[in-house]
Short mmCIF file of C-alpha atoms in Angstrom, two decimals:
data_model
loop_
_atom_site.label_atom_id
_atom_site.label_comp_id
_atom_site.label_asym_id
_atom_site.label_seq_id
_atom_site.Cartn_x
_atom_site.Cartn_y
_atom_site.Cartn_z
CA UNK A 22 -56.98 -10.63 -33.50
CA UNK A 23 -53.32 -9.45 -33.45
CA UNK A 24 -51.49 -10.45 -30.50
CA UNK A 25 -50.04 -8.06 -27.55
CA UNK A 26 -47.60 -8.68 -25.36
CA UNK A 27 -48.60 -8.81 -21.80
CA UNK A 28 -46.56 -6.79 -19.11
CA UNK A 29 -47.04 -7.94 -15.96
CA UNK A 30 -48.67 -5.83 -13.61
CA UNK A 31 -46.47 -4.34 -10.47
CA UNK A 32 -48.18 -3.43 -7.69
CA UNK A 33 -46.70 -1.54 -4.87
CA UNK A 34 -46.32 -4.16 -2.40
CA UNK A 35 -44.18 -5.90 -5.02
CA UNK A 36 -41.97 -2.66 -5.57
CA UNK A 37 -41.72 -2.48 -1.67
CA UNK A 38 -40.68 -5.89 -0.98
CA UNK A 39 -38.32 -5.82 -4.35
CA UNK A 40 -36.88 -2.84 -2.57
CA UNK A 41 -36.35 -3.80 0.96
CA UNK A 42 -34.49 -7.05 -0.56
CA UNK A 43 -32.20 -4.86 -3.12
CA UNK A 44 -30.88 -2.63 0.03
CA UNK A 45 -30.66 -5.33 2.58
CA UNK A 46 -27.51 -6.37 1.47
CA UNK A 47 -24.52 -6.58 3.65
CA UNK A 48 -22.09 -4.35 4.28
CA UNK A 49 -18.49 -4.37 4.50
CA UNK A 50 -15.63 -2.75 6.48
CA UNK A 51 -11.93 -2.43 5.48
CA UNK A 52 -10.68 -2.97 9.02
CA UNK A 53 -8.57 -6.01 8.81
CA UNK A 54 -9.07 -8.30 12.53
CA UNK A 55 -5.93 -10.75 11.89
CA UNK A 56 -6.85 -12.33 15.41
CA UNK A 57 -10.27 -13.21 13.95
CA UNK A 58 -9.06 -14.02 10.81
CA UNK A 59 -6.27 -16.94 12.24
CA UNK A 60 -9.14 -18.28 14.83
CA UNK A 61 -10.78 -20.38 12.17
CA UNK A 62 -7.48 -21.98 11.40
CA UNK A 63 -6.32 -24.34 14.19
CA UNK A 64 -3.34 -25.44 12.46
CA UNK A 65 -2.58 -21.74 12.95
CA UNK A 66 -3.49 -21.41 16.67
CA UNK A 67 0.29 -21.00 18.12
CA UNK A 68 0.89 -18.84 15.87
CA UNK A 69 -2.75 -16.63 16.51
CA UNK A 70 -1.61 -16.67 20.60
CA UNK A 71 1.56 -15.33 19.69
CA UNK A 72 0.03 -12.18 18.06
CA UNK A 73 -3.04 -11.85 20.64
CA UNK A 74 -0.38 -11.72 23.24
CA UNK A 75 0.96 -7.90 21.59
CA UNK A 76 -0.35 -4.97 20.00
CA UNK A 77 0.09 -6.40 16.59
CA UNK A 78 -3.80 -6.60 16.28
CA UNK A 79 -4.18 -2.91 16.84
CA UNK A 80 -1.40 -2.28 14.56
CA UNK A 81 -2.80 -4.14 11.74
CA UNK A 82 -6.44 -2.19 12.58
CA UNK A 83 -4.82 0.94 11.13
CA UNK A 84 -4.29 -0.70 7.82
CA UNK A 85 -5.94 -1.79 4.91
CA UNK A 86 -3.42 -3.71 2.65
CA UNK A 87 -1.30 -5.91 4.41
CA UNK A 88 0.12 -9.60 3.52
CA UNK A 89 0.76 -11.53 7.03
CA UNK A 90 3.16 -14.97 6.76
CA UNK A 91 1.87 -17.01 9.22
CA UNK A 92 3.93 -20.28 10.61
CA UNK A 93 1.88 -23.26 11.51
CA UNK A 94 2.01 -25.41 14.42
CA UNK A 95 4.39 -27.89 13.40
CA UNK A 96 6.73 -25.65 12.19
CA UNK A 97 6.48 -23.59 15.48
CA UNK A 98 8.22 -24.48 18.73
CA UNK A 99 6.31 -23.77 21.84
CA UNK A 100 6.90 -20.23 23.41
CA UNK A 101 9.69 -20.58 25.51
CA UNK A 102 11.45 -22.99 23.42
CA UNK A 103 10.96 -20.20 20.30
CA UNK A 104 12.72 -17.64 22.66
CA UNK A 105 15.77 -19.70 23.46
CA UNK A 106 16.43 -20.80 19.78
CA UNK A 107 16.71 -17.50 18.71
CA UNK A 108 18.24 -15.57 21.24
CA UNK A 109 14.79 -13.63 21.94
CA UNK A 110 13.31 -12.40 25.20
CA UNK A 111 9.58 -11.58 25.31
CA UNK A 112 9.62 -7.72 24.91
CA UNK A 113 11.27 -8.26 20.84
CA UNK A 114 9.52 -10.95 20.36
CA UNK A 115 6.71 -8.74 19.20
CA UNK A 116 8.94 -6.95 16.46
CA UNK A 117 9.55 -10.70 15.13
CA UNK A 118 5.86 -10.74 14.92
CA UNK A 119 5.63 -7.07 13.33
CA UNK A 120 8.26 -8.57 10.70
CA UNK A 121 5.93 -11.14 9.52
CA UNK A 122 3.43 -8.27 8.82
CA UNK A 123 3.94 -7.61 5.06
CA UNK A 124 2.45 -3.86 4.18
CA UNK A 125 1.67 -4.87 1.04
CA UNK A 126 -1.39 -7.18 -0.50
CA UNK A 127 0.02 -9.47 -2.62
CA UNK A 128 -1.05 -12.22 -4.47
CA UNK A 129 -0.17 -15.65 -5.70
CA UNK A 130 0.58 -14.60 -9.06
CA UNK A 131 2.04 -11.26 -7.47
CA UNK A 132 4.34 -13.68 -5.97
CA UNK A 133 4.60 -15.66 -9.17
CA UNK A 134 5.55 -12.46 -11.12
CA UNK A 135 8.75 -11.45 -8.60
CA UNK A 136 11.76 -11.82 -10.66
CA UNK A 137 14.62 -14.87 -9.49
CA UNK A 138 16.51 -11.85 -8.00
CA UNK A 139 13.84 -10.73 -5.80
CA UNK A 140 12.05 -7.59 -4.50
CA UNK A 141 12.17 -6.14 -1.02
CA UNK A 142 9.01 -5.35 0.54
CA UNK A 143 8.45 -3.49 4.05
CA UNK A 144 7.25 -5.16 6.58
CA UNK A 145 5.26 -3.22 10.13
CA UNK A 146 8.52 -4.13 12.04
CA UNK A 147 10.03 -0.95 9.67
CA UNK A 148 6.94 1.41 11.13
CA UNK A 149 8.64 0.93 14.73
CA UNK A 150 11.85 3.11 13.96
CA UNK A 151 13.98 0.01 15.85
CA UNK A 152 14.62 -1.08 12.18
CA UNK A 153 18.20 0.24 10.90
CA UNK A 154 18.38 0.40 7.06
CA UNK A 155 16.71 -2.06 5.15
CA UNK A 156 16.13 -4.46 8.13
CA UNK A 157 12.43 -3.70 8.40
CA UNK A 158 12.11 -5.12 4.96
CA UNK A 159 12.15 -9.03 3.46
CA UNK A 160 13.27 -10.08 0.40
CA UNK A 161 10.86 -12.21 -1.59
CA UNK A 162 12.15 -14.36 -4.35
CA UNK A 163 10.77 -16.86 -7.36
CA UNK A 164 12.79 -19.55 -8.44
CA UNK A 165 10.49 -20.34 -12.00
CA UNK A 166 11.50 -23.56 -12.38
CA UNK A 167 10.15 -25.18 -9.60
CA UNK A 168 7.67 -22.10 -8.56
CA UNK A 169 9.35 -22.33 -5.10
CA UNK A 170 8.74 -18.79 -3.15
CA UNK A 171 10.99 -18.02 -0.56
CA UNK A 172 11.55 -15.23 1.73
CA UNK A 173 14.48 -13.73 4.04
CA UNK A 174 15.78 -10.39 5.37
CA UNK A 175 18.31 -8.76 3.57
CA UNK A 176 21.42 -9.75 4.62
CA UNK A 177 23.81 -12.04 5.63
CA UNK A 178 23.64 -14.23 9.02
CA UNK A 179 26.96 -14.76 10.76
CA UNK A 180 25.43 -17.67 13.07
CA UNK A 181 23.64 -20.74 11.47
CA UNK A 182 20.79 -20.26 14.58
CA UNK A 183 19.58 -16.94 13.69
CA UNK A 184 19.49 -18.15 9.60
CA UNK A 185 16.16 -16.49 8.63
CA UNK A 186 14.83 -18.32 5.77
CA UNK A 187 11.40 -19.27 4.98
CA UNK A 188 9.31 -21.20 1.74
CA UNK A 189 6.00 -19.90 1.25
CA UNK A 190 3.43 -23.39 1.93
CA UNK A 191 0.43 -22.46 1.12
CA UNK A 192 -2.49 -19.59 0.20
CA UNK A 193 -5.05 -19.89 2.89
CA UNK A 194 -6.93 -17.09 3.10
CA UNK A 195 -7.98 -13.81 0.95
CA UNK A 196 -9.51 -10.57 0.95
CA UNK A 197 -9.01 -9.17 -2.16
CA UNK A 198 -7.02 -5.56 -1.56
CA UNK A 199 -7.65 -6.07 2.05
CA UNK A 200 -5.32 -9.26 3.34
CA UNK A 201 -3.36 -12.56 2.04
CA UNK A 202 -2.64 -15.22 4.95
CA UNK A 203 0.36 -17.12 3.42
CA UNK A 204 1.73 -19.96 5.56
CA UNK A 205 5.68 -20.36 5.88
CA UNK A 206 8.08 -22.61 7.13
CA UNK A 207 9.76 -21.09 9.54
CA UNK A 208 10.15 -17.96 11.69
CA UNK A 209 11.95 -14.92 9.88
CA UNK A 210 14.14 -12.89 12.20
CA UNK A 211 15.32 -9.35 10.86
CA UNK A 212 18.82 -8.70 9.89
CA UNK A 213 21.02 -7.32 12.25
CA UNK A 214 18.46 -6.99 14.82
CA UNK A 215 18.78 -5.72 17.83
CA UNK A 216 18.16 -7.89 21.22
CA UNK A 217 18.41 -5.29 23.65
CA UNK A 218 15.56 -2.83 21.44
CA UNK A 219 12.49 -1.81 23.96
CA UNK A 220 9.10 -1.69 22.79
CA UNK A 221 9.22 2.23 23.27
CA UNK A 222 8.86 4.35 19.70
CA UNK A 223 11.85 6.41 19.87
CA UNK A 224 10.43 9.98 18.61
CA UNK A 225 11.12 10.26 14.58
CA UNK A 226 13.19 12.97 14.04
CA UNK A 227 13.69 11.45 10.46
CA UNK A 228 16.61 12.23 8.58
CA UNK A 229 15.17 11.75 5.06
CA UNK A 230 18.25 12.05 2.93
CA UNK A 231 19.64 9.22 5.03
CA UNK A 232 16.52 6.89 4.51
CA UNK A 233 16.96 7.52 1.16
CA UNK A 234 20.61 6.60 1.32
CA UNK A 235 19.72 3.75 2.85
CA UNK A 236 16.87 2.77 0.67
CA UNK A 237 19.85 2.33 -2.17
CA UNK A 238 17.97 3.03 -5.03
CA UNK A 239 17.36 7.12 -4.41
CA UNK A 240 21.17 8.84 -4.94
CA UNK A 241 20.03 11.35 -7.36
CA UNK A 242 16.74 12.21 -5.60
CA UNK A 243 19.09 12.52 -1.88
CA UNK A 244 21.32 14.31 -3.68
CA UNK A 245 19.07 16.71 -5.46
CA UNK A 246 17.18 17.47 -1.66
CA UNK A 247 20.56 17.83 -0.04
CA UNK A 248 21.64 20.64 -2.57
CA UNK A 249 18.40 22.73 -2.85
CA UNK A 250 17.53 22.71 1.06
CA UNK A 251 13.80 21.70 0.86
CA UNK A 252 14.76 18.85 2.70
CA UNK A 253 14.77 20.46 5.71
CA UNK A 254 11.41 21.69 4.93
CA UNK A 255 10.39 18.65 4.47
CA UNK A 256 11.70 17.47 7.99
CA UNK A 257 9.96 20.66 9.62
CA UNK A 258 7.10 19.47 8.21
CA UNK A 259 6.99 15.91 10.11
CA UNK A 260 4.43 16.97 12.81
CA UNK A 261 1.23 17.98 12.78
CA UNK A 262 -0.55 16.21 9.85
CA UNK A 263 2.55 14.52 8.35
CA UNK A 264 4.27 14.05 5.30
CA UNK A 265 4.13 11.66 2.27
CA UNK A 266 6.99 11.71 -0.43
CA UNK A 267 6.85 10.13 -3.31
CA UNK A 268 10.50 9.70 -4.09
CA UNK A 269 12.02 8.80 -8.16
CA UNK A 270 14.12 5.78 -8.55
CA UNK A 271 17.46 6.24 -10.28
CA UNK A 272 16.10 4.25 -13.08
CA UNK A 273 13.56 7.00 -13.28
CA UNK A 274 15.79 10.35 -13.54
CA UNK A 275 18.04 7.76 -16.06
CA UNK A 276 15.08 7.68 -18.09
CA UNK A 277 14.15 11.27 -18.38
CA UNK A 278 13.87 12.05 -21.95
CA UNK A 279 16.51 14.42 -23.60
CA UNK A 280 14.34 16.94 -23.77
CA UNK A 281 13.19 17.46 -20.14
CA UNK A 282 16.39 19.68 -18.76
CA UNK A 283 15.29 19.79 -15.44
CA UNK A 284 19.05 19.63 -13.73
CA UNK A 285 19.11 23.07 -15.87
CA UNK A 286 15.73 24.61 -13.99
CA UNK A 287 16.45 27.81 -11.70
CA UNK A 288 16.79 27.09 -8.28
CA UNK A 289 13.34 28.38 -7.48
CA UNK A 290 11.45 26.32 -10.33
CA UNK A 291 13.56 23.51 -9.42
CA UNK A 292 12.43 23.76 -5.43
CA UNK A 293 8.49 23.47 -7.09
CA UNK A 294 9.44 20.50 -8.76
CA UNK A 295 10.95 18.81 -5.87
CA UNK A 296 7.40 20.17 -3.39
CA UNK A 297 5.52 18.62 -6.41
CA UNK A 298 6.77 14.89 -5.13
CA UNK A 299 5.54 15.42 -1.37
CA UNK A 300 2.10 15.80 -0.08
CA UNK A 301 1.38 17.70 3.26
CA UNK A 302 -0.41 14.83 5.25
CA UNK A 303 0.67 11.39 6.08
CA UNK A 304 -0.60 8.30 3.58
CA UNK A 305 0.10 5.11 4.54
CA UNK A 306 0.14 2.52 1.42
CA UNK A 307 -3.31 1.52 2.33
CA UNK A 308 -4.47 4.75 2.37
CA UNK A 309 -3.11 5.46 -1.42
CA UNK A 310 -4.81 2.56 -2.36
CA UNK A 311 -8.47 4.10 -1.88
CA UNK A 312 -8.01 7.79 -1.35
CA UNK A 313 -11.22 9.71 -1.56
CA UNK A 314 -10.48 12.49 -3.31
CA UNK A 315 -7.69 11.45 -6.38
CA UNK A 316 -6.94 15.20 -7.37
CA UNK A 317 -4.25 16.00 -4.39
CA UNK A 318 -2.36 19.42 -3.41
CA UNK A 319 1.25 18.89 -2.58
CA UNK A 320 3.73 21.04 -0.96
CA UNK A 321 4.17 23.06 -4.41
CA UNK A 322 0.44 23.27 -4.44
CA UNK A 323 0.55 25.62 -1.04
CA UNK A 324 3.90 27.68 -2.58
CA UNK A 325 2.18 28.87 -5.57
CA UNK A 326 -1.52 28.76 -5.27
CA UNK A 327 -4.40 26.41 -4.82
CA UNK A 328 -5.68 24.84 -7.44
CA UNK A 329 -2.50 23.86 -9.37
CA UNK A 330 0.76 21.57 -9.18
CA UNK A 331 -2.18 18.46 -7.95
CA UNK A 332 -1.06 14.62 -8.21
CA UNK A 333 -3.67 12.68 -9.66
CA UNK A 334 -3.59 9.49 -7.36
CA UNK A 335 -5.64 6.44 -8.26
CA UNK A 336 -5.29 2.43 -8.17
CA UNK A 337 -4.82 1.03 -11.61
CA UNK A 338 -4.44 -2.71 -12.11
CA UNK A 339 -3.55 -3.32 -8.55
CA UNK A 340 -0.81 -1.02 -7.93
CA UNK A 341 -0.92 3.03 -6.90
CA UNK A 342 -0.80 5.10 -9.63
CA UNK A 343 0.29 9.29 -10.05
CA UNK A 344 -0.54 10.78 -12.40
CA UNK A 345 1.13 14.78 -12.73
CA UNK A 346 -0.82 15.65 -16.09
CA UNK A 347 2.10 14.81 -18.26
CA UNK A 348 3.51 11.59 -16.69
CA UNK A 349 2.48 8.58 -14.93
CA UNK A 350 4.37 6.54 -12.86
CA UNK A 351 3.57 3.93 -10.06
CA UNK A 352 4.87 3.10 -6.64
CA UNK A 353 7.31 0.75 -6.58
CA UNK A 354 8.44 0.16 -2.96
CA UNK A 355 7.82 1.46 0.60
CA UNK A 356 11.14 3.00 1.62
CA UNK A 357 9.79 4.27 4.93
CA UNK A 358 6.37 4.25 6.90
CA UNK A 359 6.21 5.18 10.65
CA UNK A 360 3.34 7.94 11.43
CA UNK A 361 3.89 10.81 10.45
CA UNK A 362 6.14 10.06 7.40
CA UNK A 363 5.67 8.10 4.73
CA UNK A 364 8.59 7.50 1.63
CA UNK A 365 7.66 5.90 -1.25
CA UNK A 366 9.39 4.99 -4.42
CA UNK A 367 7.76 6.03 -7.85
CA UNK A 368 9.02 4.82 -11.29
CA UNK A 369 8.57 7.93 -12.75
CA UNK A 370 9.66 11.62 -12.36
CA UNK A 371 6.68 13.69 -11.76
CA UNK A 372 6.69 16.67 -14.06
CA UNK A 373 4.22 19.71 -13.17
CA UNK A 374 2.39 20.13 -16.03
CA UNK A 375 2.49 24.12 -15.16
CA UNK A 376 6.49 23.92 -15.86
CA UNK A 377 6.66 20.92 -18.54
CA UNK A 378 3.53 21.22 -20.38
CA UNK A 379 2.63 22.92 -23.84
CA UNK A 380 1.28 25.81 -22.52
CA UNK A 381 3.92 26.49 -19.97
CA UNK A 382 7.12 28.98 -19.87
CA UNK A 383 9.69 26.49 -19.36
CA UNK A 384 8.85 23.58 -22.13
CA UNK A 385 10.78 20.62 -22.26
CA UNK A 386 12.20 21.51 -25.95
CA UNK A 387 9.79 19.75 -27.99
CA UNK A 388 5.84 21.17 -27.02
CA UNK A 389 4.67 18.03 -28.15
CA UNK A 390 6.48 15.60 -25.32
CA UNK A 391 3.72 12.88 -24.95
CA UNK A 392 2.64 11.19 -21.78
CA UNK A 393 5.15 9.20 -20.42
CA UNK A 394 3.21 6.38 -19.50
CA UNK A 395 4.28 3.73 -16.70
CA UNK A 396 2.01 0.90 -16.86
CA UNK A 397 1.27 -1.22 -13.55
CA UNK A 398 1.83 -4.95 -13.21
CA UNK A 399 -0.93 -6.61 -14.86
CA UNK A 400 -2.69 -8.15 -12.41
CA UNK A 401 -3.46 -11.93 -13.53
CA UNK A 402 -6.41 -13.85 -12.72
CA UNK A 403 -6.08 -16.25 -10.23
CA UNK A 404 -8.16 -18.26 -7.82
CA UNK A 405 -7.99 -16.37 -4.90
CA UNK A 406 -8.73 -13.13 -7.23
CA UNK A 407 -11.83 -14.56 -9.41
CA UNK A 408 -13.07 -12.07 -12.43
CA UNK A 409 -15.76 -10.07 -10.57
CA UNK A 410 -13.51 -9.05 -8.10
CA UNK A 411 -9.93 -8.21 -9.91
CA UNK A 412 -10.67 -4.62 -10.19
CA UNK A 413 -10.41 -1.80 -7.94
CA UNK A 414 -12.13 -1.93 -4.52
CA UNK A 415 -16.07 -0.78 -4.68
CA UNK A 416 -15.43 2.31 -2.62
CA UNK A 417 -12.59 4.57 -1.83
CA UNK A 418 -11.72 6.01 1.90
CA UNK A 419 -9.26 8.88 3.24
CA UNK A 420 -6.42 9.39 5.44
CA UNK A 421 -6.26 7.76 8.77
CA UNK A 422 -8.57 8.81 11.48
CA UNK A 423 -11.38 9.03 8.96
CA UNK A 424 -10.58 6.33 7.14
CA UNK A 425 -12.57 3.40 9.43
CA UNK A 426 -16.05 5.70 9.42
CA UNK A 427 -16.14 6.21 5.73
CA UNK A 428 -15.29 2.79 4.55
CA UNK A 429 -18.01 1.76 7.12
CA UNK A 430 -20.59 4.38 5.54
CA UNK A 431 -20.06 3.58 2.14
CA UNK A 432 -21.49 1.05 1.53
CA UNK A 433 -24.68 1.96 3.00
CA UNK A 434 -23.90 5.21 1.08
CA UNK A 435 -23.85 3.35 -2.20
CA UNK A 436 -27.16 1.12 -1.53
CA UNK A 437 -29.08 4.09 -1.16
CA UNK A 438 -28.73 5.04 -4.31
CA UNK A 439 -28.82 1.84 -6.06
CA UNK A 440 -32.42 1.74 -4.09
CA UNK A 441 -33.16 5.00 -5.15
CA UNK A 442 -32.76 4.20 -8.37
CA UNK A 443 -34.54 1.27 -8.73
CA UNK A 444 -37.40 3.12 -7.22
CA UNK A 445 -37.26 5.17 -9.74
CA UNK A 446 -37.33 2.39 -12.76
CA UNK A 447 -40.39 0.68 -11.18
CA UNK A 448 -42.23 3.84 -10.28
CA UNK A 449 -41.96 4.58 -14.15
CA UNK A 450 -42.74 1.15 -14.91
CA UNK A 451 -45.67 1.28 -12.77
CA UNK A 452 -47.30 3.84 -14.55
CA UNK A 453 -46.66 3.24 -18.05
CA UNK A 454 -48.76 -0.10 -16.85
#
């Protein structure tokens, strides 16, 4: 008798209970609760009353990448002790707090991949508008030959009390793309920071060619707004929904190819370009990170017509990536984030596709040019980012205000159709049997 393999029979009690157990899984939420996070650290518990006692909490809420640099106990001196040290008083205290705030997840071998001369990074203290310059920003630095990581503002200290250095101690706790809990050594205070600053958000007004002055790295870009007058669009545009630029490094306009003459554009076509870079709501990093929808309109998008001059904006290899049709760049840097503007720096000049591509009126010269490509840091394995999680987050969510309910409904979202389909393999199963 020739042998047949037997399929076990599947009854619908099994499918039910094999489907109740596939879509009881838990859910997650990209609401970051640093208070809750720090409680299971005692070692950390100074520290943890420090931020409980301000808003930093509800800050942090709004966000969904952020690094905090925690100090522990016995590198912390009590409250009052803390405030006569350093010159502070209790109402900017809490900005000394926002500067340990890092609006940026990083990573040990993020940190391992900094260069010796360092890269600034904005911290929440920037979001306040009490920052001047670059003070809302650290500097994070690698020395490779002993793997030390240290961290200070951006300047120089006249007094040896307010010196603001700090070594990185230790990795103590991860979310991946969420939050990184780093302990330091000692409290950082911002350069040049003001004593006498209130805890009252002065209203923005932003002057963006000066931020971009400031920022040090974006002369061509605050020259180019200056002379065309979309800046003051731009500035009009503050309220309501906000703003989000995405702003070329001068490395980036250096490394225009030959053939891309866009100093030579018209005044009009050269306007589009420059609306091409901004989009007409406000993005905070963490929204970039996991935007819903990738295929954006921007400012040029709502001058010409819908459905054309989009950014393509996804997360590639940890880092926020834009895509125009023709090139791809990344962000490099926050240069500004307070609600309702947001400035980033991009390592590429974004070239609408409708001006710079093949089937366009103004070609770059050659209707060939290629992709310029930027690739993102590789992000390395590494403990705290194990293999079946070092890839891009599991569901994407939307500007703020919307942002908490969808990454909350996702989830749920998603296991309803993993059950569904399941259903749908043992239903079929079932009655081949």
């Amino acid at each position: 008798m020739a042998n047949s393999n037997h399929i076990p029979q599947i009854t619908p009690l099994t499918l039910f209970y094999f489907l109740l157990l596939s879509s009881s899984s838990p859910t997650s939420t990209s609401a970051i609760n640093i208070t809750a996070l720090l409680s299971s650290f005692p070692d950390l518990s100074s520290f943890a009353s420090l931020i409980s006692s301000t808003t930093i909490s509800a800050d942090v809420l709004q966000r969904t990448s952020v690094t905090l640099l925690a100090v522990p106990n016995s590198y912390l001196s009590s409250t009052s002790d803390l405030l006569t040290r350093h010159h502070l008083s209790p109402t900017n205290l809490p900005d000394v707090l926002r500067y340990h705030v890092l609006l940026q997840y990083l990573t040990w071998s993020d940190l391992h991949q900094i260069p010796p001369s360092g890269t600034l990074v904005t911290t929440l203290f920037q979001t306040t508008g009490r920052a001047t310059s670059n003070s809302g920003s650290v500097n994070i630095t690698f020395n490779p030959s002993n793997g030390v990581v240290s961290i200070h503002s951006p300047g120089p200290y006249s007094s040896p009390s307010q010196s603001s250095n700090a070594t990185v101690l230790s990795l103590i706790k991860t979310l991946p793309y969420n939050i990184t809990i780093f302990t330091v050594d000692s409290l950082l205070i911002p350069y040049n920071f003001d004593l006498t600053a209130s805890e009252t958000r002065p209203p923005l007004g932003l002057n963006i060619t000066k931020a971009l002055i400031d920022g040090h790295n974006f002369n061509v870009a605050a020259s180019m707004l200056s002379a065309s007058g979309v800046v003051q669009e731009f500035e009009a545009d503050e309220g309501g929904a906000g703003i989000t630029l995405f702003v070329p490094t001068d490395e980036a306009f250096a490394d225009l190819p030959s053939t891309v003459k866009l100093q030579s554009l018209p005044a009009d076509k050269k306007a589009v370009v420059l609306k091409f870079h901004v989009l007409h709501s406000y993005y905070p990093l963490g929204s970039l990170e996991s935007i819903v929808n990738p295929v954006q309109p921007t400012l040029a998008t709502e001058f010409i017509g819908a459905g054309r001059f989009t950014l393509n904006i996804s997360r590639v290899n940890g880092s926020v990536a834009i895509d125009s049709g023709i090139v791809q760049g990344s962000v490099t840097q926050t240069v500004f984030d307070q609600n309702p503007v947001a400035i980033f720096g991009v390592s590429k000049v974004l070239l609408p596709k409708e001006i710079f591509g093949k089937n366009s009126a103004t070609k770059p010269g050659n209707t060939g040019t290629p992709i310029i490509a930027a690739q993102p840091p590789d992000m390395s394995l590494s403990p705290e980012n194990p293999p079946e999680l070092n890839g891009p987050p599991s569901h994407l969510s939307s500007p703020p205000g919307v942002r908490e309910k969808i990454s909350s409904e996702s989830p749920a979202i998603d296991g309803g159709v993993r059950s569904s389909l399941l259903a749908l393999c043992c239903i079929g199963l079932y009655l081949v049997v």
